[in-house]
Short mmCIF file of C-alpha atoms in Angstrom, two decimals:
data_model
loop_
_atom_site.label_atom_id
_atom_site.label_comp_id
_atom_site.label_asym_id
_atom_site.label_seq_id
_atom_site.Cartn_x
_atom_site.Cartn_y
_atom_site.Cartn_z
CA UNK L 25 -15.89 -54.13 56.35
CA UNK L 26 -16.53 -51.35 58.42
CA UNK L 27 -19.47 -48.47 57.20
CA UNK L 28 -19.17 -44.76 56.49
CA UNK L 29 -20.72 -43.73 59.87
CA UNK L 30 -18.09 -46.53 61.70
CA UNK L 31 -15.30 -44.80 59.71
CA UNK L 32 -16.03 -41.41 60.59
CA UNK L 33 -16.51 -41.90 64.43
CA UNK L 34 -13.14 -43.78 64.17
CA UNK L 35 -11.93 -40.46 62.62
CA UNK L 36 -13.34 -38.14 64.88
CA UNK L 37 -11.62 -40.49 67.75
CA UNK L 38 -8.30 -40.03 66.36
CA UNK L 39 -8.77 -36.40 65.79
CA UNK L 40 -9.79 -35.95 69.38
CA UNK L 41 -6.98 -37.84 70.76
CA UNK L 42 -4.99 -35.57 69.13
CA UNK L 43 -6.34 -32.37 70.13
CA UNK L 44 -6.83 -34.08 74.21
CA UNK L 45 -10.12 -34.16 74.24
CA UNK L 46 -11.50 -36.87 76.33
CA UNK L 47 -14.03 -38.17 73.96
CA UNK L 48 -16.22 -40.05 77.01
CA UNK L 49 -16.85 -36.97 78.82
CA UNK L 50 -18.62 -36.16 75.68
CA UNK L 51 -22.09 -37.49 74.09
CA UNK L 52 -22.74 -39.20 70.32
CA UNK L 53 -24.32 -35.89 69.57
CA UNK L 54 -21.71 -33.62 70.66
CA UNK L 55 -19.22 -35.94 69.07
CA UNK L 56 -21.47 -35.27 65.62
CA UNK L 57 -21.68 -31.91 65.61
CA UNK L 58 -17.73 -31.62 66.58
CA UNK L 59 -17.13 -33.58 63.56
CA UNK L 60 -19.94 -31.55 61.28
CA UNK L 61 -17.73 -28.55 62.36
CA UNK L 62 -14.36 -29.60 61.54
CA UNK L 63 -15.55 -30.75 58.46
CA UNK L 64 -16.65 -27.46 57.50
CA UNK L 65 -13.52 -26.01 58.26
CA UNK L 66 -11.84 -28.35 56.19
CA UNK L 67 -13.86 -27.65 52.97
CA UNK L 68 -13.55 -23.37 53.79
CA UNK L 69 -10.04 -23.69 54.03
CA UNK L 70 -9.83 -25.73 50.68
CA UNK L 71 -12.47 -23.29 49.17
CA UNK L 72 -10.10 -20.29 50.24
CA UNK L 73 -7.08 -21.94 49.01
CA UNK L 74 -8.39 -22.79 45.05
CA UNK L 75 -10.18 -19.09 45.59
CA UNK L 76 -6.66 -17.61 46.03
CA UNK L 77 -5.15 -20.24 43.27
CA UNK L 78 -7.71 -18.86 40.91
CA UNK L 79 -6.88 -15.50 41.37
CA UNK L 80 -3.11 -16.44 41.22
CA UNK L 81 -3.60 -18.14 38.10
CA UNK L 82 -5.74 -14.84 36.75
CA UNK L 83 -3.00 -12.58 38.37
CA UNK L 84 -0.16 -14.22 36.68
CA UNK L 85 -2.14 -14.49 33.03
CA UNK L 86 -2.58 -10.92 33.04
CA UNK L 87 1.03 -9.88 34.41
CA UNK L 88 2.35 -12.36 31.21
CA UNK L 89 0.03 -10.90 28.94
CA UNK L 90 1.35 -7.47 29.42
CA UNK L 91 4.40 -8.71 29.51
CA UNK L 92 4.20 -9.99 25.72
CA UNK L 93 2.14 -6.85 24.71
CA UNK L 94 4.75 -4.78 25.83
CA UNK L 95 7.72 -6.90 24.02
CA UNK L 96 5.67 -6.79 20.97
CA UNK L 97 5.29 -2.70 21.29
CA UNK L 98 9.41 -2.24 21.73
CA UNK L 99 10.05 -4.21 19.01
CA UNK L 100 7.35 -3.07 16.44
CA UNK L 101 7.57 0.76 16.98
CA UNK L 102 10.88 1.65 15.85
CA UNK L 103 10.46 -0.18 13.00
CA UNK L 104 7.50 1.70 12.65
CA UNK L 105 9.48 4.90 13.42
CA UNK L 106 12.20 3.97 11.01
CA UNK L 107 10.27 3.56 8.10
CA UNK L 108 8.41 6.88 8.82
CA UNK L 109 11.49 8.46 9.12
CA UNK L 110 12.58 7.14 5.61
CA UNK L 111 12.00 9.77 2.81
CA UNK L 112 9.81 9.04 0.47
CA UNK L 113 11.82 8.71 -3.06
CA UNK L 114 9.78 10.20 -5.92
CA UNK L 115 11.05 9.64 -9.64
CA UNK L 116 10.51 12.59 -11.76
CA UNK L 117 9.27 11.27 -14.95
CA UNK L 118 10.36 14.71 -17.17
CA UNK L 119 13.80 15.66 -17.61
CA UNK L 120 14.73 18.58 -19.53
CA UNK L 121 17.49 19.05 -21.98
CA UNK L 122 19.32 22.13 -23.37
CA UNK L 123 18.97 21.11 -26.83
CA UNK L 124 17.64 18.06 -28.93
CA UNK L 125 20.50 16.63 -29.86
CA UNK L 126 22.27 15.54 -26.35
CA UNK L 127 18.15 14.35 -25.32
CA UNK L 128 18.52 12.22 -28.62
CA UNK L 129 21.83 10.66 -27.50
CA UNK L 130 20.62 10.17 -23.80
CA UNK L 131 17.66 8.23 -25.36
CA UNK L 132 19.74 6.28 -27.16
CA UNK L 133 18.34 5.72 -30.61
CA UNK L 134 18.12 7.75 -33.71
CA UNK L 135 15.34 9.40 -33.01
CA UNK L 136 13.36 11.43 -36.01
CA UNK L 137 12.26 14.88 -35.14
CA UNK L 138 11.27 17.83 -37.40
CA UNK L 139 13.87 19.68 -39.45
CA UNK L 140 11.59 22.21 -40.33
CA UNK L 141 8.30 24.19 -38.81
CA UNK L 142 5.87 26.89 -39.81
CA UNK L 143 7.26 30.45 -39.64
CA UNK L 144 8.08 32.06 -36.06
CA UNK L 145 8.27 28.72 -34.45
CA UNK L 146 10.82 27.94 -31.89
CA UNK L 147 12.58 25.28 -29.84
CA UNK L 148 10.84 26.08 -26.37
CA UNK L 149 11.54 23.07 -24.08
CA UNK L 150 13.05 19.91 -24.75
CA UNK L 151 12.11 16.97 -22.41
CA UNK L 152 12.29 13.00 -21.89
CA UNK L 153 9.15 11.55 -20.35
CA UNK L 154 9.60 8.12 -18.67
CA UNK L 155 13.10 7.41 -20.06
CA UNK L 156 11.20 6.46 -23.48
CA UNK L 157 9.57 9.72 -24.61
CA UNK L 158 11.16 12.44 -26.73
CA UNK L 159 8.83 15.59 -26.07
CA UNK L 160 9.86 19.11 -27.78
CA UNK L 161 8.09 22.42 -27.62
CA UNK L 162 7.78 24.60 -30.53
CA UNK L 163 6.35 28.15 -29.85
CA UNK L 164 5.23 31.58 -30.90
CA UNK L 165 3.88 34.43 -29.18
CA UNK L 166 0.55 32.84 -28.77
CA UNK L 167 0.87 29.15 -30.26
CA UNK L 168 2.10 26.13 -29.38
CA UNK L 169 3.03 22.99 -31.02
CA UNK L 170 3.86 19.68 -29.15
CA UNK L 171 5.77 17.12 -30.99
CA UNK L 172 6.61 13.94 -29.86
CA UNK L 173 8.46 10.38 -30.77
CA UNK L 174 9.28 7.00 -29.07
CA UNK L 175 10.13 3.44 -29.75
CA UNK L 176 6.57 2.70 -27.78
CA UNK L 177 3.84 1.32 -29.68
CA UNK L 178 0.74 2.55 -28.03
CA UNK L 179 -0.64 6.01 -28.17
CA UNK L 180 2.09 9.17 -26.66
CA UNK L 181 0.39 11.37 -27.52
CA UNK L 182 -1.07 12.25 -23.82
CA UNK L 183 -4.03 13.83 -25.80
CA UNK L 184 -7.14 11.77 -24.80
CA UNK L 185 -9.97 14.69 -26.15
CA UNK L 186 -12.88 13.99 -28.23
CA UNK L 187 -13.18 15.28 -31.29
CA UNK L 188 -15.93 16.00 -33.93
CA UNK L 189 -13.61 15.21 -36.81
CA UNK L 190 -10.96 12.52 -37.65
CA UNK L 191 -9.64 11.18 -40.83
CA UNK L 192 -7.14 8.80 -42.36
CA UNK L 193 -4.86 10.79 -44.96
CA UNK L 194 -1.37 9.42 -46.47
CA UNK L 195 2.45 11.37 -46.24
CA UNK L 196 4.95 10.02 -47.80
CA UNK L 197 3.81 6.68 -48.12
CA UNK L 198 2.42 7.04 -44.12
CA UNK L 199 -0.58 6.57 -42.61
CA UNK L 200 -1.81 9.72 -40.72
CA UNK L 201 -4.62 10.17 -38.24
CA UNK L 202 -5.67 13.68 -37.72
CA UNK L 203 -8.32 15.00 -35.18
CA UNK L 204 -9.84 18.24 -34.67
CA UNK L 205 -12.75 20.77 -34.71
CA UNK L 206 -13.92 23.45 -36.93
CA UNK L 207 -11.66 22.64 -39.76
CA UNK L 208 -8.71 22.92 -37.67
CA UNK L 209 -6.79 20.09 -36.92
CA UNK L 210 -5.35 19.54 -33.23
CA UNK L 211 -4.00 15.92 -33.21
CA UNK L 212 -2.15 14.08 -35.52
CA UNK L 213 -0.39 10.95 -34.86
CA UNK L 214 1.19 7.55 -36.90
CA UNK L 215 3.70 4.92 -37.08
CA UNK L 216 7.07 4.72 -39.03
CA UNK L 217 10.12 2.01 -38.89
CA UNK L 218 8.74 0.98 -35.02
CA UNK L 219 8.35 4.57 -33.63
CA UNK L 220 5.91 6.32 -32.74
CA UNK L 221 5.19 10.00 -33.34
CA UNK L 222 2.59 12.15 -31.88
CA UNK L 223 1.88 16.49 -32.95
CA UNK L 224 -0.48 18.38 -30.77
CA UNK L 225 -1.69 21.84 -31.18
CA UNK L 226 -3.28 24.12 -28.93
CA UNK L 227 -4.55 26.76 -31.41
CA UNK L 228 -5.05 24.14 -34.62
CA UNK L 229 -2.99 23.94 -37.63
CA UNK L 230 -4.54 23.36 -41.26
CA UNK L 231 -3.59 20.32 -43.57
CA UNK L 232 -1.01 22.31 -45.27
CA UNK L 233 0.68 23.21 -42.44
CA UNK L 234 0.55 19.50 -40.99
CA UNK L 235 2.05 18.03 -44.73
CA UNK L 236 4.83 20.66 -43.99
CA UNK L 237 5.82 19.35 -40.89
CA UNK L 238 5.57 15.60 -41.28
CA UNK L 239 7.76 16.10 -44.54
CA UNK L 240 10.32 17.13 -43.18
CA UNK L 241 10.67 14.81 -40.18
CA UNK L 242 14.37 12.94 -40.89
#
């Protein structure tokens, strides 16, 4: 079995041969370092040649990567664009009514309002508030009242102010809860066959006037 240093000169021979060199005119050392050279060449050109594969390999990543980045941009951005462009639709949650009776029939149930209010009091504005809500405005010069019913069960009255006073009292058989300040009551709101009915005043309205009102509620 022949050694490294056998198999190298044996190399070197062949390599010679091929290049016609005449390997006697030439000493073991010189024969060495010709060898040591080529050697060297051999493992720069196979540096230079993974060097450039490298770089390939980087070149190519980054050329893909845009590639991808800029598929992903065309196809995302007019969707973006398109749902931008898409109007916003916003449901208005009042609709008004010319009169009480065709807001009744659009709510669809027989819905109790007042048949009868305190003296210079007038229809005003007649409105449906989330499809659910019948909302009328009675008015003066200088007053207001607010009077509201629905098939909810939870509070419509859209009043949500502290007051000093509140109090049970009973109407015809119904439980009222009034609230207010200063003797005048502001608030007043119950329950009757499922429905719920809510009376708000601005100025305030004494007991008397609120028995008046509630009585006559068909």
């Amino acid at each position: 079995m022949k050694d490294n240093n056998t198999n190298s000169t044996d190399n070197l021979l062949e390599y010679l041969d091929e290049m016609e060199i005449d390997s006697v005119e030439l000493s073991k050392d010189e024969l060495q370092k010709i060898h040591k050279l080529e050697l060297e060449k051999i493992k720069s050109k196979k540096v230079k040649v993974s060097k450039r594969f490298f770089n390939w390999k980087i070149s190519s990543g980054l050329v893909a990567a845009c590639f991808v980045l800029v598929l992903s941009i065309s196809i995302s951005v007019p969707k973006i664009i398109e749902h931008i462009d898409q109007p916003t639709k916003i449901v208005n949650p009042y609709i008004e009514y010319n009169d009480v009776d065709t807001a009744i029939e659009e709510l669809g149930y027989d819905a109790m309002v007042p048949t009868k209010m305190p003296e210079e009091y007038t229809i005003s504005n007649v409105v449906i508030i989330d499809n659910t809500i019948l909302s009328i405005d009675y008015e003066t010069a200088s007053e207001k009242i607010n009077y509201r019913t629905s098939e909810k069960t939870e509070d419509i009255s859209g009043d949500f102010t502290i007051y000093e006073d509140i109090k049970q009292i009973q109407i015809d058989n119904k439980d009222i809860t009034i609230k207010g300040n200063d003797d005048k009551i502001h608030l007043v709101s119950w329950k009757h066959n499922n429905q719920s009915f809510s009376m708000y005043s601005n100025q305030g309205l004494s007991q008397k006037q609120v028995i008046g009102i509630i009585e006559n509620i068909e």
